[in-house]
XYZ file of C-alpha atoms in Angstrom:
709
model
C 44.023 -21.904 -49.768
C 43.884 -25.559 -51.007
C 43.664 -26.808 -47.461
C 40.712 -24.478 -46.822
C 38.959 -25.811 -49.955
C 39.544 -29.368 -48.805
C 38.027 -28.595 -45.395
C 34.945 -27.074 -47.039
C 34.587 -30.131 -49.355
C 34.806 -32.495 -46.396
C 32.105 -30.546 -44.583
C 29.814 -30.736 -47.634
C 30.236 -34.522 -47.963
C 29.683 -34.876 -44.253
C 26.367 -33.011 -44.510
C 25.344 -35.114 -47.544
C 26.016 -38.235 -45.511
C 23.828 -36.903 -42.767
C 21.028 -36.276 -45.272
C 21.312 -39.847 -46.647
C 21.041 -41.109 -43.107
C 17.916 -39.035 -42.673
C 16.408 -40.610 -45.830
C 17.127 -44.160 -44.624
C 15.704 -43.303 -41.223
C 12.595 -41.905 -42.907
C 11.982 -45.169 -44.776
C 12.451 -47.108 -41.555
C 9.852 -44.883 -39.896
C 7.483 -45.581 -42.818
C 8.070 -49.271 -42.345
C 7.111 -48.961 -38.720
C 4.065 -46.966 -39.793
C 3.129 -49.851 -42.169
C 3.450 -52.338 -39.326
C 1.103 -50.249 -37.220
C -1.436 -50.332 -40.048
C -1.102 -54.124 -40.091
C -1.855 -54.175 -36.351
C -4.901 -52.025 -36.994
C -5.992 -54.575 -39.628
C -5.902 -57.190 -36.877
C -8.251 -54.941 -34.936
C -10.690 -55.116 -37.868
C -10.669 -58.899 -37.580
C -11.435 -58.689 -33.862
C -14.216 -56.158 -34.538
C -15.631 -58.535 -37.151
C -15.670 -61.360 -34.612
C -18.008 -59.291 -32.425
C -20.720 -59.798 -35.055
C -20.127 -63.530 -34.857
C -20.200 -63.516 -31.047
C -23.465 -61.562 -31.054
C -25.098 -64.255 -33.212
C -23.453 -67.012 -31.175
C -24.877 -65.708 -27.913
C -28.329 -65.238 -29.464
C -28.314 -68.837 -30.728
C -27.297 -70.067 -27.274
C -30.240 -68.142 -25.795
C -32.659 -69.683 -28.284
C -31.252 -73.134 -27.636
C -31.631 -72.576 -23.902
C -35.218 -71.448 -24.463
C -36.226 -74.672 -26.218
C -34.527 -76.715 -23.531
C -31.323 -77.478 -25.320
C -27.746 -77.455 -23.989
C -26.943 -73.869 -25.020
C -24.973 -71.851 -22.393
C -25.634 -68.115 -22.999
C -23.672 -67.019 -19.914
C -20.404 -68.645 -21.064
C -20.914 -67.224 -24.539
C -21.364 -63.747 -23.028
C -18.038 -64.050 -21.212
C -16.240 -64.868 -24.471
C -18.031 -61.904 -26.100
C -16.954 -59.588 -23.210
C -13.301 -60.713 -23.533
C -13.340 -59.981 -27.272
C -14.810 -56.511 -26.688
C -12.130 -55.656 -24.060
C -9.366 -57.030 -26.340
C -10.608 -54.727 -29.113
C -10.411 -51.637 -26.892
C -7.279 -52.205 -24.804
C -5.256 -54.393 -27.179
C -3.152 -57.429 -26.275
C -2.076 -60.753 -27.752
C -4.400 -63.451 -29.142
C -3.181 -66.617 -30.789
C 0.290 -65.093 -31.253
C -1.078 -61.967 -32.947
C -0.323 -58.599 -31.282
C -3.197 -56.157 -31.196
C -2.780 -52.397 -30.460
C -5.317 -50.471 -28.352
C -8.291 -49.149 -30.310
C -7.519 -45.643 -31.699
C -9.040 -42.918 -29.521
C -11.270 -41.596 -32.293
C -13.222 -44.896 -32.205
C -13.671 -44.957 -28.418
C -17.091 -43.343 -28.705
C -18.368 -46.057 -31.072
C -16.892 -48.761 -28.821
C -18.664 -47.217 -25.799
C -21.987 -47.361 -27.702
C -21.387 -51.041 -28.537
C -20.341 -51.783 -24.953
C -23.427 -50.064 -23.543
C -25.639 -52.115 -25.913
C -23.715 -55.218 -24.856
C -24.394 -54.461 -21.196
C -28.118 -54.130 -21.945
C -27.861 -57.352 -24.017
C -26.092 -59.101 -21.149
C -28.612 -57.905 -18.556
C -31.593 -59.078 -20.651
C -30.021 -62.477 -21.243
C -29.097 -62.971 -17.581
C -32.624 -62.000 -16.593
C -34.024 -64.349 -19.262
C -31.950 -67.294 -18.093
C -32.818 -66.835 -14.394
C -36.489 -66.020 -14.902
C -39.301 -68.621 -14.887
C -41.832 -66.119 -16.205
C -44.388 -67.100 -18.848
C -43.446 -63.898 -20.790
C -40.114 -65.283 -21.944
C -41.155 -64.944 -25.560
C -41.477 -61.194 -25.177
C -38.044 -61.033 -23.557
C -36.605 -63.170 -26.354
C -37.958 -60.679 -28.897
C -36.249 -57.855 -27.011
C -32.974 -59.818 -26.899
C -33.194 -60.405 -30.667
C -33.776 -56.669 -31.219
C -30.691 -55.829 -29.112
C -28.699 -58.427 -31.051
C -29.671 -56.751 -34.336
C -28.551 -53.373 -33.005
C -25.259 -54.852 -31.758
C -24.622 -56.439 -35.152
C -25.390 -53.129 -36.849
C -23.034 -51.127 -34.554
C -20.246 -53.728 -34.869
C -20.570 -53.604 -38.671
C -20.334 -49.784 -38.598
C -17.172 -49.928 -36.409
C -15.621 -52.559 -38.719
C -16.345 -50.426 -41.800
C -14.913 -47.304 -40.093
C -11.732 -49.147 -39.101
C -11.309 -50.388 -42.670
C -11.855 -46.867 -43.994
C -9.245 -45.551 -41.526
C -6.697 -48.062 -42.849
C -7.419 -46.991 -46.435
C -6.919 -43.346 -45.475
C -3.720 -44.279 -43.642
C -2.408 -46.059 -46.730
C -3.037 -42.983 -48.816
C -1.392 -40.812 -46.171
C 1.558 -43.200 -46.087
C 2.045 -42.795 -49.812
C 1.889 -39.015 -49.549
C 4.318 -39.110 -46.638
C 6.794 -41.176 -48.638
C 6.691 -38.707 -51.496
C 6.831 -35.701 -49.190
C 9.809 -37.064 -47.241
C 11.682 -37.671 -50.443
C 11.016 -34.121 -51.629
C 11.869 -32.644 -48.217
C 15.122 -34.542 -47.975
C 16.199 -33.523 -51.452
C 15.284 -29.902 -50.735
C 17.106 -30.098 -47.412
C 20.237 -31.316 -49.119
C 20.130 -28.453 -51.605
C 19.395 -25.934 -48.860
C 22.224 -27.297 -46.725
C 24.659 -26.924 -49.570
C 23.539 -23.354 -50.151
C 23.633 -22.605 -46.446
C 27.132 -23.945 -46.135
C 28.198 -21.818 -49.048
C 26.635 -18.678 -47.588
C 28.065 -19.358 -44.152
C 31.518 -19.860 -45.540
C 31.183 -16.649 -47.471
C 30.036 -14.768 -44.365
C 32.825 -16.242 -42.295
C 35.338 -14.978 -44.772
C 33.787 -11.507 -44.678
C 33.678 -11.584 -40.881
C 37.324 -12.546 -40.655
C 38.240 -9.553 -42.768
C 35.989 -7.304 -40.663
C 37.336 -8.689 -37.383
C 40.874 -7.938 -38.430
C 39.843 -4.311 -38.874
C 37.903 -4.192 -35.608
C 40.495 -5.866 -33.407
C 42.484 -2.679 -33.049
C 39.385 -0.621 -32.134
C 38.342 -3.315 -29.641
C 41.730 -3.249 -27.940
C 41.481 0.526 -27.588
C 37.909 0.260 -26.218
C 38.964 -2.415 -23.727
C 41.842 -0.300 -22.522
C 39.490 2.669 -21.979
C 36.800 0.452 -20.307
C 39.241 -0.982 -17.786
C 41.114 2.269 -17.267
C 38.150 4.452 -16.291
C 38.212 5.606 -12.634
C 34.408 5.156 -12.418
C 32.469 1.906 -12.104
C 31.559 0.365 -15.487
C 29.335 -2.589 -16.291
C 27.757 -4.070 -19.417
C 24.319 -5.683 -19.311
C 22.047 -7.540 -21.710
C 18.371 -6.850 -22.353
C 17.382 -8.867 -19.254
C 19.585 -6.899 -16.879
C 22.196 -9.662 -16.585
C 25.766 -8.377 -16.220
C 27.908 -9.623 -19.109
C 31.036 -7.598 -18.276
C 32.402 -5.085 -15.747
C 35.646 -3.290 -15.071
C 37.932 -3.964 -12.139
C 36.815 -0.744 -10.387
C 33.201 -1.987 -10.340
C 34.255 -5.359 -8.916
C 36.533 -3.831 -6.268
C 33.931 -1.256 -5.207
C 31.385 -4.019 -4.552
C 33.932 -6.316 -2.909
C 33.577 -9.158 -5.451
C 35.756 -10.684 -8.128
C 34.729 -10.151 -11.746
C 33.927 -13.867 -12.023
C 31.459 -13.573 -9.125
C 29.683 -10.630 -10.767
C 29.433 -11.670 -14.422
C 26.266 -13.662 -15.070
C 24.415 -12.139 -12.103
C 21.475 -9.711 -12.337
C 21.974 -6.016 -11.623
C 19.244 -6.419 -8.979
C 21.570 -8.692 -6.962
C 23.793 -5.702 -6.160
C 21.230 -3.043 -5.144
C 20.023 -2.058 -1.667
C 16.553 -3.511 -1.075
C 15.117 -0.054 -0.363
C 16.107 0.996 -3.910
C 15.006 -2.222 -5.637
C 11.777 -0.689 -6.975
C 13.595 2.488 -8.028
C 16.167 0.482 -10.006
C 13.368 -1.537 -11.604
C 11.658 1.696 -12.735
C 14.920 3.084 -14.117
C 15.690 -0.213 -15.883
C 12.270 -0.093 -17.558
C 12.888 3.555 -18.509
C 16.175 2.564 -20.168
C 14.457 -0.290 -22.067
C 11.831 2.145 -23.363
C 14.057 5.141 -24.174
C 17.461 3.538 -24.723
C 19.235 5.922 -22.372
C 19.507 6.886 -18.717
C 21.340 9.906 -17.273
C 22.478 10.509 -13.676
C 19.852 8.510 -11.777
C 20.499 7.962 -8.078
C 20.678 4.342 -6.868
C 22.172 2.869 -3.681
C 24.265 -0.240 -4.369
C 25.034 -3.015 -1.880
C 28.522 -4.413 -1.292
C 29.405 -8.018 -0.525
C 29.748 -7.171 3.188
C 26.178 -5.781 3.235
C 27.145 -2.098 3.399
C 25.490 0.293 0.955
C 26.676 3.401 -0.870
C 25.087 6.071 -3.116
C 25.777 6.238 -6.850
C 24.698 8.077 -9.984
C 24.032 5.737 -12.908
C 24.108 6.685 -16.592
C 23.388 4.023 -19.230
C 23.627 4.004 -23.020
C 22.565 1.230 -25.393
C 24.572 -1.270 -27.462
C 23.342 -2.388 -30.908
C 24.302 -5.162 -33.317
C 25.013 -4.662 -37.015
C 21.279 -4.874 -37.754
C 20.439 -2.031 -35.431
C 18.872 -4.309 -32.807
C 19.653 -3.395 -29.206
C 21.610 -6.128 -27.453
C 22.281 -4.468 -24.102
C 23.827 -1.399 -22.566
C 26.920 0.111 -20.981
C 26.568 1.830 -17.603
C 28.973 4.331 -16.098
C 28.411 4.578 -12.336
C 29.785 7.403 -10.203
C 30.417 6.608 -6.528
C 28.774 9.471 -4.578
C 29.977 8.400 -1.111
C 32.353 11.324 -0.559
C 29.911 13.832 -2.046
C 27.126 12.567 0.231
C 29.433 12.649 3.226
C 30.347 16.258 2.484
C 26.689 17.176 1.864
C 25.581 15.584 5.129
C 28.318 17.429 6.988
C 27.085 20.703 5.471
C 23.466 19.872 6.362
C 24.498 19.030 9.921
C 26.412 22.282 10.198
C 23.409 24.193 8.874
C 21.208 22.442 11.440
C 23.608 23.271 14.248
C 23.771 26.858 13.047
C 19.961 27.052 12.926
C 19.751 25.536 16.415
C 22.307 28.021 17.696
C 20.418 30.901 16.102
C 17.139 29.601 17.541
C 18.707 29.264 20.985
C 20.083 32.769 20.771
C 16.713 34.053 19.612
C 14.935 32.189 22.405
C 17.417 33.510 24.940
C 16.729 37.047 23.771
C 12.995 36.431 23.869
C 13.237 34.948 27.372
C 15.223 37.934 28.553
C 12.774 40.300 26.881
C 9.871 38.336 28.319
C 11.224 38.386 31.855
C 11.949 42.103 31.651
C 8.574 42.805 30.054
C 6.824 40.727 32.686
C 8.428 42.698 35.516
C 7.640 45.984 33.797
C 4.064 44.869 33.170
C 3.500 44.038 36.801
C 5.233 47.269 37.888
C 3.107 49.390 35.532
C -0.235 47.860 36.422
C -0.554 49.496 39.820
C 0.310 53.048 38.652
C -2.052 52.627 35.699
C -4.826 51.543 38.035
C -4.218 54.639 40.177
C -4.262 56.894 37.115
C -7.400 55.204 35.768
C -9.254 55.573 39.072
C -8.102 59.185 39.417
C -9.358 60.016 35.922
C -12.720 58.428 36.723
C -13.017 60.547 39.854
C -12.085 63.685 37.937
C -14.679 62.793 35.286
C -17.357 62.505 37.939
C -16.421 65.883 39.322
C -16.429 67.407 35.853
C -20.013 66.311 35.377
C -20.937 68.585 38.288
C -19.569 71.552 36.342
C -16.165 71.835 37.913
C -14.326 71.586 34.584
C -15.067 72.870 31.111
C -15.429 70.852 27.868
C -11.748 71.063 26.870
C -10.707 69.474 30.165
C -13.164 66.608 29.594
C -11.630 65.921 26.170
C -8.219 65.712 27.775
C -9.592 63.198 30.276
C -10.829 61.097 27.337
C -7.375 61.219 25.764
C -5.859 60.040 29.042
C -8.497 57.286 29.287
C -7.731 56.001 25.764
C -4.003 56.078 26.504
C -4.551 54.043 29.678
C -6.661 51.492 27.743
C -3.975 51.201 25.070
C -1.233 50.716 27.656
C -3.322 48.112 29.503
C -3.847 46.212 26.265
C -0.098 46.261 25.558
C 0.691 45.050 29.059
C -1.827 42.202 28.665
C -0.148 41.230 25.354
C 3.196 41.018 27.107
C 1.847 39.035 30.058
C -0.109 36.658 27.802
C 3.101 35.964 25.877
C 5.160 35.390 29.017
C 2.644 33.373 31.055
C 2.645 29.737 29.900
C 0.485 27.734 32.276
C -0.949 24.225 31.862
C -4.331 24.129 30.160
C -7.405 23.823 32.371
C -9.527 21.712 30.063
C -13.258 21.333 30.212
C -16.148 20.979 27.790
C -17.103 24.463 26.520
C -19.347 25.975 23.882
C -17.303 27.838 21.252
C -20.146 30.310 20.639
C -20.301 31.208 24.341
C -16.526 31.786 24.471
C -16.659 33.964 21.320
C -19.688 35.911 22.629
C -18.050 36.557 26.016
C -14.869 37.670 24.224
C -16.866 40.026 21.996
C -18.719 41.520 24.975
C -15.407 42.476 26.616
C -14.323 44.578 23.630
C -15.287 48.213 23.081
C -16.740 48.227 19.543
C -17.416 51.298 17.415
C -21.070 51.631 16.406
C -20.229 51.510 12.686
C -18.557 48.100 12.888
C -20.818 45.040 12.954
C -19.761 41.687 14.385
C -21.619 38.658 12.946
C -21.424 35.814 15.452
C -21.624 32.118 14.397
C -25.078 30.658 13.750
C -24.073 27.143 14.796
C -22.182 25.846 17.820
C -19.689 23.163 18.823
C -18.519 21.979 22.197
C -14.865 21.048 22.569
C -12.440 20.259 25.372
C -10.484 23.482 25.851
C -9.257 26.151 28.256
C -11.970 28.807 27.862
C -9.963 31.609 29.515
C -7.052 31.145 27.157
C -9.303 30.963 24.105
C -10.920 34.220 25.264
C -7.472 35.841 25.063
C -7.179 34.565 21.464
C -10.622 35.770 20.335
C -10.280 39.175 22.080
C -6.955 39.691 20.331
C -8.254 38.568 16.922
C -11.449 40.654 17.071
C -9.537 43.720 18.327
C -7.045 43.413 15.462
C -9.921 43.099 12.978
C -11.598 46.252 14.369
C -8.333 48.178 14.109
C -7.803 46.903 10.551
C -11.306 47.945 9.370
C -11.051 51.541 10.579
C -14.229 53.601 10.047
C -16.887 51.144 8.907
C -17.196 47.476 8.107
C -18.056 43.967 9.254
C -16.417 41.109 11.103
C -17.856 37.662 10.381
C -17.065 34.714 12.613
C -18.010 31.202 11.453
C -17.743 27.751 13.004
C -17.441 24.536 11.001
C -15.993 21.110 11.606
C -14.582 18.110 9.821
C -13.687 14.652 11.067
C -10.765 15.859 13.171
C -11.092 19.565 13.909
C -13.306 22.442 14.843
C -12.684 25.264 12.372
C -13.196 28.896 13.459
C -12.769 31.532 10.748
C -12.588 35.268 11.545
C -13.061 37.368 8.422
C -12.991 41.186 8.270
C -13.741 43.722 5.563
C -10.505 45.642 6.122
C -7.915 46.431 3.421
C -5.933 43.255 4.088
C -2.333 42.543 5.059
C 0.535 43.429 2.732
C 1.865 40.322 0.967
C 5.461 41.012 1.981
C 4.637 41.071 5.708
C 2.033 38.277 5.721
C 4.610 35.490 6.448
C 6.019 37.478 9.403
C 2.902 38.321 11.393
C 3.321 35.404 13.819
C 6.996 36.226 14.507
C 7.706 37.499 18.050
C 8.065 41.281 18.343
C 6.978 41.865 14.737
C 4.361 44.631 14.454
C 3.176 47.256 11.981
C 1.421 49.323 14.646
C 3.062 52.322 16.207
C 1.816 51.260 19.631
C 1.919 47.464 19.101
C 4.073 45.050 21.097
C 4.440 42.395 18.405
C 3.366 39.770 20.930
C -0.417 39.578 20.489
C -0.554 37.158 17.527
C 2.399 35.204 18.922
C 0.456 34.631 22.131
C -2.589 33.542 20.106
C -0.478 31.076 18.133
C 1.081 29.665 21.315
C -2.326 29.154 22.937
C -3.793 27.447 19.865
C -0.763 25.169 19.511
C -0.914 24.395 23.227
C -4.411 23.056 22.481
C -2.949 20.895 19.706
C -4.360 23.146 16.981
C -3.093 25.554 14.342
C -3.748 29.101 13.110
C -3.306 30.427 9.564
C -4.126 33.619 7.675
C -4.969 34.571 4.083
C -5.935 37.715 2.192
C -8.852 38.658 -0.065
C -10.638 38.949 2.284
C -8.440 38.858 5.372
C -9.371 35.624 7.139
C -7.742 34.034 10.161
C -8.532 30.302 10.405
C -8.153 28.442 13.682
C -8.219 24.637 13.801
C -8.771 23.013 17.197
C -8.880 19.239 17.804
C -12.467 18.118 18.020
C -13.965 15.430 20.188
C -14.601 12.991 17.329
C -15.145 9.245 16.919
C -11.559 8.736 18.009
C -11.407 11.597 20.509
C -14.943 12.515 21.368
C -16.832 11.822 24.562
C -20.128 13.680 24.874
C -19.757 14.897 28.450
C -22.965 16.286 29.858
C -22.004 19.317 31.975
C -25.148 18.849 34.062
C -23.790 15.552 35.411
C -21.372 15.873 38.292
C -19.430 13.441 40.413
C -18.421 9.932 39.382
C -20.366 9.651 36.049
C -18.812 12.864 34.780
C -15.329 11.785 35.896
C -15.632 8.385 34.188
C -16.752 10.018 30.934
C -13.829 12.393 31.219
C -11.509 9.390 31.722
C -12.881 7.924 28.481
C -12.080 11.184 26.729
C -8.543 11.222 28.078
C -7.952 7.608 26.987
C -9.120 8.348 23.434
C -7.321 11.693 23.236
C -4.010 10.261 24.491
C -4.193 7.318 22.073
C -4.970 9.692 19.178
C -2.108 12.014 20.087
C 0.337 9.074 20.244
C -0.834 7.769 16.847
C -0.707 11.195 15.199
C 2.821 11.764 16.496
C 3.945 8.365 15.209
C 2.478 9.037 11.733
C 3.375 12.736 11.347
C 6.214 13.496 13.757
C 4.462 16.824 14.441
C 5.610 18.079 17.847
C 2.188 19.526 18.608
C 0.906 16.003 19.234
C 3.724 15.290 21.679
C 2.866 18.538 23.462
C -0.802 17.595 23.511
C 0.017 14.218 25.040
C 2.248 15.792 27.683
C -0.549 18.235 28.528
C -3.345 15.656 28.833
C -1.516 12.724 30.445
C -0.884 14.421 33.832
C -4.520 15.575 33.880
C -5.699 12.014 33.219
C -3.465 10.645 35.964
C -4.566 13.351 38.401
C -8.246 12.603 37.705
C -7.769 8.871 38.321
C -5.892 9.471 41.587
C -8.575 11.903 42.776
C -11.359 9.453 41.918
C -9.593 6.606 43.763
C -9.239 8.804 46.813
C -12.900 9.867 46.928
C -14.563 6.621 45.785
C -16.359 4.199 48.113
C -14.891 0.745 48.780
C -16.656 -0.948 45.866
C -15.735 1.733 43.308
C -12.221 2.065 44.685
C -11.348 -1.483 43.598
C -12.641 -0.694 40.107
C -10.685 2.571 39.804
C -7.490 0.920 41.103
C -7.832 -1.641 38.285
C -8.436 1.182 35.777
C -5.374 3.031 37.112
C -3.244 -0.070 36.522
C -4.665 -0.485 32.996
C -3.968 3.194 32.283
C -0.347 2.881 33.447
C 0.129 -0.104 31.120
C -1.153 1.986 28.206
C 0.964 5.023 29.085
C 4.028 2.769 29.209
C 3.554 1.694 25.566
C 2.581 5.190 24.376
C 5.632 6.738 26.062
C 7.786 4.097 24.367
C 6.280 5.108 20.995
C 7.292 8.745 21.572
C 10.860 7.634 22.353
C 10.979 5.591 19.133
C 9.794 8.554 17.021
C 12.322 10.873 18.672
C 15.062 8.329 17.884
C 14.103 8.286 14.188
C 12.202 4.972 14.396
C 8.716 6.183 13.479
C 7.865 2.946 11.647
C 8.602 0.951 14.804
C 6.384 3.328 16.784
C 3.518 2.733 14.338
C 3.979 -1.041 14.661
C 3.899 -0.731 18.447
C 0.659 1.288 18.414
C -0.952 -1.104 15.929
C 0.098 -4.235 17.807
C -2.395 -6.688 19.293
C -0.930 -6.104 22.769
C -1.585 -2.353 22.592
C -5.158 -2.904 21.401
C -5.667 -5.467 24.174
C -4.543 -2.965 26.828
C -6.756 -0.248 25.346
C -9.731 -2.609 25.298
C -9.320 -3.416 29.005
C -9.427 0.273 29.967
C -12.029 1.357 27.409
C -14.450 -1.512 28.062
C -14.073 -1.152 31.826
C -14.956 2.550 31.768
C -17.843 2.007 29.326
C -19.408 -0.746 31.418
C -19.037 1.367 34.557
C -20.874 4.273 32.901
C -23.677 1.906 31.822
C -23.933 0.509 35.363
C -24.188 3.992 36.874
C -26.812 5.101 34.325
C -28.788 1.887 34.889
C -28.731 2.374 38.659
C -29.870 5.992 38.272
C -32.729 4.854 36.004
C -33.866 2.221 38.524
C -33.683 4.789 41.310
C -35.753 7.280 39.282
C -38.412 4.670 38.473
C -38.623 3.601 42.113
C -39.039 7.216 43.191
C -41.808 7.772 40.644
C -43.643 4.649 41.843
C -43.338 5.779 45.427
C -44.647 9.262 44.591
C -47.563 7.744 42.713
């Protein structure tokens, strides 16, 4: 205990010695401060000389004026040197002068500017032979008075500054003495308090050592990854499991940021979770992928709690991290098995559908001929009955047979439409005309009204296949309505699609069967095949579109890709031959590029199907045009064919990238300068060719009109 007291006493005397040193140093600083004031006093003397030099120069000017030996120019040089010495400082006659304090620079500048005017007037006076020298001399005297006045003001201000500095020096001496005494007293008290706290801490540490040893044993013994961080996310500790899992030693990890050990794709996610922990003080089971020393990554779940000091201030946090590698591996295996199972089920389902389709197709073809015979026979019998051969009851039976034949024909057409999948025969068609022709082919009850669209759109489509869709949709609507009602068909469009909605006033579709209506072989009709809506869906998707349904009221909505800014080419059906073909080539180029982009961005297989449908048609059109073109045009179309092949090469590559799970690379490819360059060659070539053809036709028309006139 005595030894401890002696150590404390030694520390106190040591601190007192330091304080005495501070006092001595303070007085030395004041002495230096006094010396600086002395230097500034020297500046006052130099400033005072400026008054003398002003008068000296003026006297030299007057002496020169009356023909004496006065040399104003030499006097000005001495004056200039004194002014510069006042501002910049230096040594004169063994006396060291400091630079003029900055707060007086403005006054010095005023004096210097007056001096320059003074100098200019005097130089002009000396060199001039003018008879008006007296006037100039008056002006020089006026400038001299102003210079004297300004120099006197600067001298007074410098003297005042020294007086203020002396007062400040006195206050500083007193203040330093008070501060040093107070510092000594405070130091003594601080030492006492610190010693007291140290004693208390030693007692507390003895109690906590056991708890700390237990905590350390638990921290290192946990099977999960553990790390301790401070408020800035710097790792201050970790267990051996954490170090081994990342492939580092503990020494390599401690002192590094938590962001140094995270996969770059999860950097932002970790940042968000770190901010969440800082705001809430806790984090529970958040997924983050960590990065090992060898660059490999692995999934984890991180939970973090906060650490606080004795004052309740948060100092950092402890994280327990669960390695999810095995769990993810098992989950991925299950997902893969589920995918394989789904693929197997889909294959089995498709196999059944193919078998059903093939059988149905054969039956359909086999039944058509007998049905035609029956239908014709019934018609003949009807004609005979009109001549009175049969009575009314027989005629009703003929009608029953006729309706049965119509129903069977419709079912056979459903089957054949489902089975027959032929390439689309695309051309530019009016949607209203297709819908009207479809409506005209349907037998409609008188009490059901069909409201056709009031507006129209032209799109590239296979009109025959769309007729199948609209006949099926309108027929279903008629059957749904029953006795009386309305069917309203509307056409609208947005940037990308033509939208055809078919709404009926029927009772609607039951909610439980609504999701199933596009499934093959699903039907609620006693005489239905379950293939009508499936065929419609296949045809719409073959066009690159989609079909959906909703209730209240029952509305089927069909979306078909529109010829738009990216896809559209306004092809005039009245133009035939080369102009029409070139416009159609422009359409194909835009449509293929759009399909490739859409597939890269969405991965939707309908765009791949659309591309595979249009690309052979584009190639076929180019080959046909090359074959039929004259020599001049043939060279052009051969160049366009080469440009098209270059484009198709890059677009095909983009599809391969998407199918290999590299959609981002596909997007980069389709947004590259090289792809745009290839597109520009083909697009600009076709556009210029169209303009040339139209220009030639215009010239020909004008020439013909002139000739006829």
